[in-house]
Short mmCIF file of C-alpha atoms and ligand atoms in Angstrom, two decimals:
data_model
loop_
_atom_site.label_atom_id
_atom_site.label_comp_id
_atom_site.label_asym_id
_atom_site.label_seq_id
_atom_site.Cartn_x
_atom_site.Cartn_y
_atom_site.Cartn_z
CA UNK A 67 106.72 107.24 85.47
CA UNK A 68 106.92 108.41 89.07
CA UNK A 69 109.22 107.29 91.85
CA UNK A 70 107.80 108.14 95.26
CA UNK A 71 109.03 107.44 98.77
CA UNK A 72 107.59 107.41 102.29
CA UNK A 73 109.19 107.01 105.72
CA UNK A 74 108.82 104.36 108.39
CA UNK A 75 107.88 105.39 111.89
CA UNK A 76 108.22 104.74 115.57
CA UNK A 77 105.37 105.17 118.00
CA UNK A 78 106.79 107.07 120.95
CA UNK A 79 103.62 106.94 123.05
CA UNK A 80 100.10 105.60 122.75
CA UNK A 81 100.06 102.46 120.58
CA UNK A 82 96.96 100.31 121.12
CA UNK A 83 95.31 103.10 123.15
CA UNK A 84 95.04 105.16 119.95
CA UNK A 85 92.73 102.50 118.45
CA UNK A 86 90.18 103.62 121.10
CA UNK A 87 90.65 107.32 120.33
CA UNK A 88 93.25 108.03 123.04
CA UNK A 89 96.08 110.48 122.22
CA UNK A 90 99.34 109.17 120.75
CA UNK A 91 102.70 110.44 119.47
CA UNK A 92 104.47 109.02 116.41
CA UNK A 93 107.70 110.12 114.74
CA UNK A 94 108.85 109.54 111.15
CA UNK A 95 112.34 108.01 110.95
CA UNK A 96 115.05 108.03 108.30
CA UNK A 97 114.23 104.55 107.01
CA UNK A 98 112.33 104.84 103.72
CA UNK A 99 110.40 102.80 101.22
CA UNK A 100 110.66 103.72 97.53
CA UNK A 101 108.05 102.86 94.95
CA UNK A 102 108.50 102.94 91.15
CA UNK A 103 105.52 102.61 88.81
CA UNK A 104 105.54 101.76 85.09
CA UNK A 105 102.84 100.92 82.55
CA UNK A 106 102.90 97.23 81.73
CA UNK A 107 101.11 94.32 80.01
CA UNK A 108 99.92 92.89 83.31
CA UNK A 109 99.74 93.94 87.00
CA UNK A 110 103.16 93.01 88.45
CA UNK A 111 104.94 93.57 91.78
CA UNK A 112 108.74 93.38 91.70
CA UNK A 113 108.46 91.43 88.46
CA UNK A 114 105.89 88.85 89.73
CA UNK A 115 102.20 88.68 88.91
CA UNK A 116 100.34 90.58 91.64
CA UNK A 117 98.72 88.39 94.29
CA UNK A 118 96.09 89.56 96.76
CA UNK A 119 97.50 87.27 99.46
CA UNK A 120 101.17 88.15 98.94
CA UNK A 121 100.62 91.86 98.13
CA UNK A 122 97.49 92.80 100.12
CA UNK A 123 98.37 96.49 100.61
CA UNK A 124 99.42 97.02 96.99
CA UNK A 125 96.29 95.25 95.69
CA UNK A 126 94.01 97.30 97.96
CA UNK A 127 95.72 100.58 96.97
CA UNK A 128 95.32 99.79 93.26
CA UNK A 129 91.63 98.93 93.79
CA UNK A 130 91.03 102.22 95.59
CA UNK A 131 93.03 104.63 93.51
CA UNK A 132 93.71 103.28 90.03
CA UNK A 133 91.29 103.19 87.08
CA UNK A 134 93.81 102.85 84.23
CA UNK A 135 95.80 100.16 82.36
CA UNK A 136 97.97 97.48 84.08
CA UNK A 137 101.02 98.62 86.02
CA UNK A 138 104.31 97.17 87.07
CA UNK A 139 105.30 98.27 90.59
CA UNK A 140 108.73 97.98 92.16
CA UNK A 141 109.36 98.55 95.85
CA UNK A 142 112.67 98.97 97.61
CA UNK A 143 112.81 99.42 101.36
CA UNK A 144 115.17 99.95 104.26
CA UNK A 145 112.26 99.37 106.70
CA UNK A 146 112.31 95.73 107.86
CA UNK A 147 108.85 94.33 107.13
CA UNK A 148 106.72 93.05 110.00
CA UNK A 149 109.02 94.86 112.43
CA UNK A 150 106.46 97.32 113.86
CA UNK A 151 108.23 100.16 112.05
CA UNK A 152 105.41 100.99 109.65
CA UNK A 153 106.52 99.22 106.47
CA UNK A 154 102.94 98.43 105.42
CA UNK A 155 101.90 102.05 105.95
CA UNK A 156 104.93 103.26 103.98
CA UNK A 157 104.07 101.03 101.00
CA UNK A 158 100.40 102.09 101.13
CA UNK A 159 101.40 105.77 101.34
CA UNK A 160 104.16 105.75 98.71
CA UNK A 161 102.05 103.80 96.20
CA UNK A 162 98.88 105.83 96.81
CA UNK A 163 100.89 109.03 96.23
CA UNK A 164 102.43 107.62 93.03
CA UNK A 165 99.06 106.55 91.64
CA UNK A 166 97.43 109.86 92.56
CA UNK A 167 100.31 111.72 90.96
CA UNK A 168 99.62 109.78 87.73
CA UNK A 169 95.98 110.83 87.99
CA UNK A 170 96.78 114.52 88.43
CA UNK A 171 98.26 115.12 91.87
CA UNK A 172 97.93 114.61 95.60
CA UNK A 173 98.02 116.34 98.96
CA UNK A 174 99.42 114.78 102.15
CA UNK A 175 95.93 114.74 103.61
CA UNK A 176 94.40 112.89 100.62
CA UNK A 177 97.19 110.32 100.71
CA UNK A 178 96.79 109.86 104.49
CA UNK A 179 93.01 109.31 104.11
CA UNK A 180 93.24 106.81 101.26
CA UNK A 181 96.20 104.92 102.72
CA UNK A 182 94.27 104.61 106.00
CA UNK A 183 91.37 103.04 104.09
CA UNK A 184 93.85 100.63 102.49
CA UNK A 185 95.32 99.65 105.89
CA UNK A 186 91.89 99.28 107.50
CA UNK A 187 90.72 97.05 104.70
CA UNK A 188 93.72 94.75 105.01
CA UNK A 189 94.18 94.84 108.78
CA UNK A 190 90.67 95.25 110.10
CA UNK A 191 90.51 97.51 113.13
CA UNK A 192 93.30 100.10 112.92
CA UNK A 193 94.04 103.70 113.77
CA UNK A 194 95.33 106.23 111.22
CA UNK A 195 98.58 106.77 113.16
CA UNK A 196 100.99 104.93 110.82
CA UNK A 197 99.58 106.21 107.55
CA UNK A 198 99.29 109.81 108.83
CA UNK A 199 102.86 109.99 110.13
CA UNK A 200 104.21 108.35 106.98
CA UNK A 201 102.30 110.91 104.84
CA UNK A 202 103.18 113.98 106.89
CA UNK A 203 106.60 113.01 108.25
CA UNK A 204 108.32 114.81 111.17
CA UNK A 205 106.20 114.06 114.22
CA UNK A 206 102.45 113.82 114.75
CA UNK A 207 100.23 114.03 117.78
CA UNK A 208 96.82 112.38 117.53
CA UNK A 209 94.13 113.78 119.79
CA UNK A 210 90.37 113.62 120.31
CA UNK A 211 90.03 117.35 119.69
CA UNK A 212 91.46 120.01 117.42
CA UNK A 213 94.44 121.87 118.90
CA UNK A 214 97.57 123.81 118.02
CA UNK A 215 99.28 122.81 114.71
CA UNK A 216 96.18 120.90 113.49
CA UNK A 217 96.70 119.10 110.15
CA UNK A 218 93.60 117.00 109.37
CA UNK A 219 90.87 114.89 110.88
CA UNK A 220 90.14 111.25 110.05
CA UNK A 221 86.94 109.52 111.13
CA UNK A 222 85.58 106.01 111.11
CA UNK A 223 82.43 104.70 112.77
CA UNK A 224 82.02 106.83 115.89
CA UNK A 225 85.71 107.68 116.28
CA UNK A 226 87.46 110.85 115.19
CA UNK A 227 91.23 111.28 115.15
CA UNK A 228 92.59 114.84 114.94
CA UNK A 229 96.11 114.78 113.54
CA UNK A 230 98.56 117.53 114.56
CA UNK A 231 102.09 118.44 113.51
CA UNK A 232 104.77 118.29 116.22
CA UNK A 233 107.72 120.57 115.59
CA UNK A 234 110.54 118.31 116.83
CA UNK A 235 114.29 118.62 116.84
CA UNK A 236 116.12 115.74 115.16
CA UNK A 237 116.42 113.05 117.85
CA UNK A 238 118.40 109.80 117.88
CA UNK A 239 116.83 106.51 118.86
CA UNK A 240 118.16 103.02 118.77
CA UNK A 241 115.62 100.56 117.46
CA UNK A 242 116.02 96.96 118.62
CA UNK A 243 114.37 94.52 116.22
CA UNK A 244 113.58 91.14 117.79
CA UNK A 245 113.58 89.45 114.37
CA UNK A 246 110.12 88.12 115.22
CA UNK A 247 107.41 88.95 112.73
CA UNK A 248 104.23 89.73 114.66
CA UNK A 249 101.21 90.79 112.61
CA UNK A 250 99.33 93.76 114.05
CA UNK A 251 95.75 92.46 113.57
CA UNK A 252 95.78 89.62 116.15
CA UNK A 253 97.46 91.84 118.77
CA UNK A 254 94.85 94.56 118.30
CA UNK A 255 92.19 91.83 118.67
CA UNK A 256 93.80 90.50 121.86
CA UNK A 257 93.66 93.99 123.41
CA UNK A 258 90.08 94.47 122.22
CA UNK A 259 88.94 91.29 124.01
CA UNK A 260 90.58 92.51 127.23
CA UNK A 261 89.15 96.01 126.92
CA UNK A 262 85.63 94.66 126.37
CA UNK A 263 85.80 92.34 129.38
CA UNK A 264 88.02 94.01 131.89
CA UNK A 265 87.66 97.38 133.64
CA UNK A 266 91.40 97.35 134.55
CA UNK A 267 92.33 97.15 130.85
CA UNK A 268 90.11 100.17 130.11
CA UNK A 269 91.90 102.10 132.88
CA UNK A 270 95.28 101.18 131.39
CA UNK A 271 94.16 102.49 127.98
CA UNK A 272 93.23 105.82 129.60
CA UNK A 273 96.52 106.00 131.51
CA UNK A 274 98.41 105.48 128.25
CA UNK A 275 96.42 108.39 126.78
CA UNK A 276 97.56 110.65 129.67
CA UNK A 277 101.17 109.59 129.13
CA UNK A 278 100.91 110.67 125.48
CA UNK A 279 99.68 114.11 126.59
CA UNK A 280 102.54 114.49 129.07
CA UNK A 281 104.92 113.18 126.41
CA UNK A 282 103.82 115.89 123.97
CA UNK A 283 104.62 118.56 126.58
CA UNK A 284 108.04 116.98 127.26
CA UNK A 285 108.77 116.86 123.50
CA UNK A 286 107.81 120.50 123.04
CA UNK A 287 110.23 121.62 125.74
CA UNK A 288 112.95 119.10 124.88
CA UNK A 289 112.88 117.42 128.31
CA UNK A 290 114.72 114.21 127.46
CA UNK A 291 114.80 112.87 131.03
CA UNK A 292 111.03 113.21 131.33
CA UNK A 293 110.55 111.60 127.90
CA UNK A 294 112.61 108.60 129.01
CA UNK A 295 110.60 108.18 132.24
CA UNK A 296 107.35 108.35 130.30
CA UNK A 297 108.61 105.77 127.79
CA UNK A 298 109.40 103.40 130.67
CA UNK A 299 105.94 103.90 132.19
CA UNK A 300 104.25 103.42 128.81
CA UNK A 301 106.14 100.16 128.35
CA UNK A 302 105.03 98.77 131.73
CA UNK A 303 101.40 99.55 130.85
CA UNK A 304 101.73 97.82 127.46
CA UNK A 305 103.24 94.78 129.21
CA UNK A 306 100.23 94.69 131.54
CA UNK A 307 97.99 94.68 128.47
CA UNK A 308 99.81 91.52 127.36
CA UNK A 309 101.41 92.83 124.17
CA UNK A 310 105.07 92.52 125.18
CA UNK A 311 107.09 89.29 124.78
CA UNK A 312 110.19 87.68 126.28
CA UNK A 313 112.32 88.89 123.40
CA UNK A 314 111.08 92.48 123.77
CA UNK A 315 111.54 92.43 127.57
CA UNK A 316 115.11 91.24 127.12
CA UNK A 317 115.99 94.07 124.70
CA UNK A 318 114.24 96.73 126.81
CA UNK A 319 116.06 95.59 129.98
CA UNK A 320 119.43 95.38 128.22
CA UNK A 321 119.23 98.92 126.83
CA UNK A 322 117.88 100.77 129.87
CA UNK A 323 121.26 101.20 131.68
CA UNK A 324 122.49 103.27 128.69
CA UNK A 325 119.25 105.06 127.80
CA UNK A 326 116.87 107.71 129.15
CA UNK A 327 114.10 105.23 128.57
CA UNK A 328 113.08 102.22 126.49
CA UNK A 329 109.79 100.69 125.38
CA UNK A 330 108.27 98.42 122.78
CA UNK A 331 107.02 100.31 119.73
CA UNK A 332 104.07 99.45 117.50
CA UNK A 333 101.85 96.46 118.01
CA UNK A 334 104.33 94.41 120.10
CA UNK A 335 104.32 90.61 120.38
CA UNK A 336 107.64 90.62 118.56
CA UNK A 337 108.55 93.47 116.27
CA UNK A 338 110.70 96.19 117.78
CA UNK A 339 111.55 98.28 120.82
CA UNK A 340 113.09 101.75 120.94
CA UNK A 341 115.56 103.39 123.30
CA UNK A 342 116.19 107.14 123.62
CA UNK A 343 119.89 107.64 124.24
CA UNK A 344 122.96 109.88 123.98
CA UNK A 345 125.19 106.82 123.63
CA UNK A 346 123.74 104.88 120.68
CA UNK A 347 126.80 102.68 120.26
CA UNK A 348 126.52 101.32 123.80
CA UNK A 349 122.81 100.62 123.33
CA UNK A 350 123.54 98.89 120.01
CA UNK A 351 126.07 96.61 121.75
CA UNK A 352 123.59 95.84 124.55
CA UNK A 353 120.85 95.00 122.04
CA UNK A 354 123.17 92.74 120.05
CA UNK A 355 124.29 90.90 123.21
CA UNK A 356 120.63 90.37 124.10
CA UNK A 357 119.95 88.76 120.70
CA UNK A 358 118.36 91.71 118.86
CA UNK A 359 119.22 93.60 115.71
CA UNK A 360 120.03 97.27 116.43
CA UNK A 361 119.24 100.07 113.98
CA UNK A 362 120.22 103.68 114.72
CA UNK A 363 117.37 105.90 113.55
CA UNK A 364 116.98 109.66 113.40
CA UNK A 365 113.47 110.86 114.05
CA UNK A 366 111.91 113.83 112.30
CA UNK A 367 112.28 112.63 108.68
CA UNK A 368 110.33 114.16 105.77
CA UNK A 369 106.98 112.61 104.82
CA UNK A 370 105.80 111.27 101.45
CA UNK A 371 107.56 112.83 98.47
CA UNK A 372 108.13 112.47 94.75
CA UNK A 373 111.73 111.41 94.15
CA UNK A 374 111.52 111.52 90.36
CA UNK A 375 108.79 112.17 87.80
O1 LIG B 946 102.24 97.33 114.15
P1 LIG B 946 102.42 98.75 113.88
O2 LIG B 946 103.78 99.25 114.15
O3 LIG B 946 101.90 99.18 112.58
O4 LIG B 946 101.61 99.56 115.01
C1 LIG B 946 100.28 99.46 115.18
C2 LIG B 946 99.84 100.41 116.25
C3 LIG B 946 98.57 99.96 116.93
O5 LIG B 946 98.18 101.01 117.78
C4 LIG B 946 98.80 98.71 117.74
C5 LIG B 946 97.46 99.66 115.92
C6 LIG B 946 96.95 100.90 115.21
O6 LIG B 946 96.41 100.73 114.11
O7 LIG B 946 97.04 102.00 115.75
#
């Protein structure tokens, strides 16, 4: 029976704006979720009877991909769940790949498409950023058009997301987890209400899209100082959209003196922030003193893979 694994992620630029088709940059990190699948008498998750409310992503992935006998699924993860680091995408991706492997095989693109359907079903409105970066790994740039290093396109309703590979050097970030679980759905909804009502919010969404484009250029030429400035600007715009929180602000402020830049990552509300730094230990200390949980993460990790057949 297969063991598969998939990485967590950080969003470097463009969260929330990507839901409206704006460009975004996400990087896979060296935190992984492993998934083991066995045949069984009943559908089980980590030894317990599967429950749609407790295991929504696993239930949705089984519904979409599996047509065979009951399975027992075990997950093991170094990605804190509900932290904005893509744990739900990693479980959807790793399980989808395992189930497809049992049915004959998979490609990264197929896994990314199906896992996006799983996430959309559970979360409502979503972009394919988390599931695509967890499938492909390394770094991805999402754009409205096809460009250099194109991987695949994902569409829903009237929106099309063109996913591209970003050839990145290994980079070190410090993640600061607030310890506050903040579900993505309500935050996406909060932004949607603002965007529908308020011209200023629509302008912010577009500005975030331009930052992602500049960020891609800075990544390609390894301009760390520029990347840090853009992260700071992106954070201010996300705060204006109302998706930051006191805990996130505290961690961002505490890490900035020792970092090129710092911003919230993912949906916000609680979850995590990231800092780009040459002195990770100092940022870790600053995050701890400000009440957060630091995690040193290397970006550019491999995407979904079979660990064992
Ligand atoms: O909460 P996370 O880390 O999975 O990030 C969600 C990113 C959003 O742009 C807010 C939503 C989305 O689906 O793109």
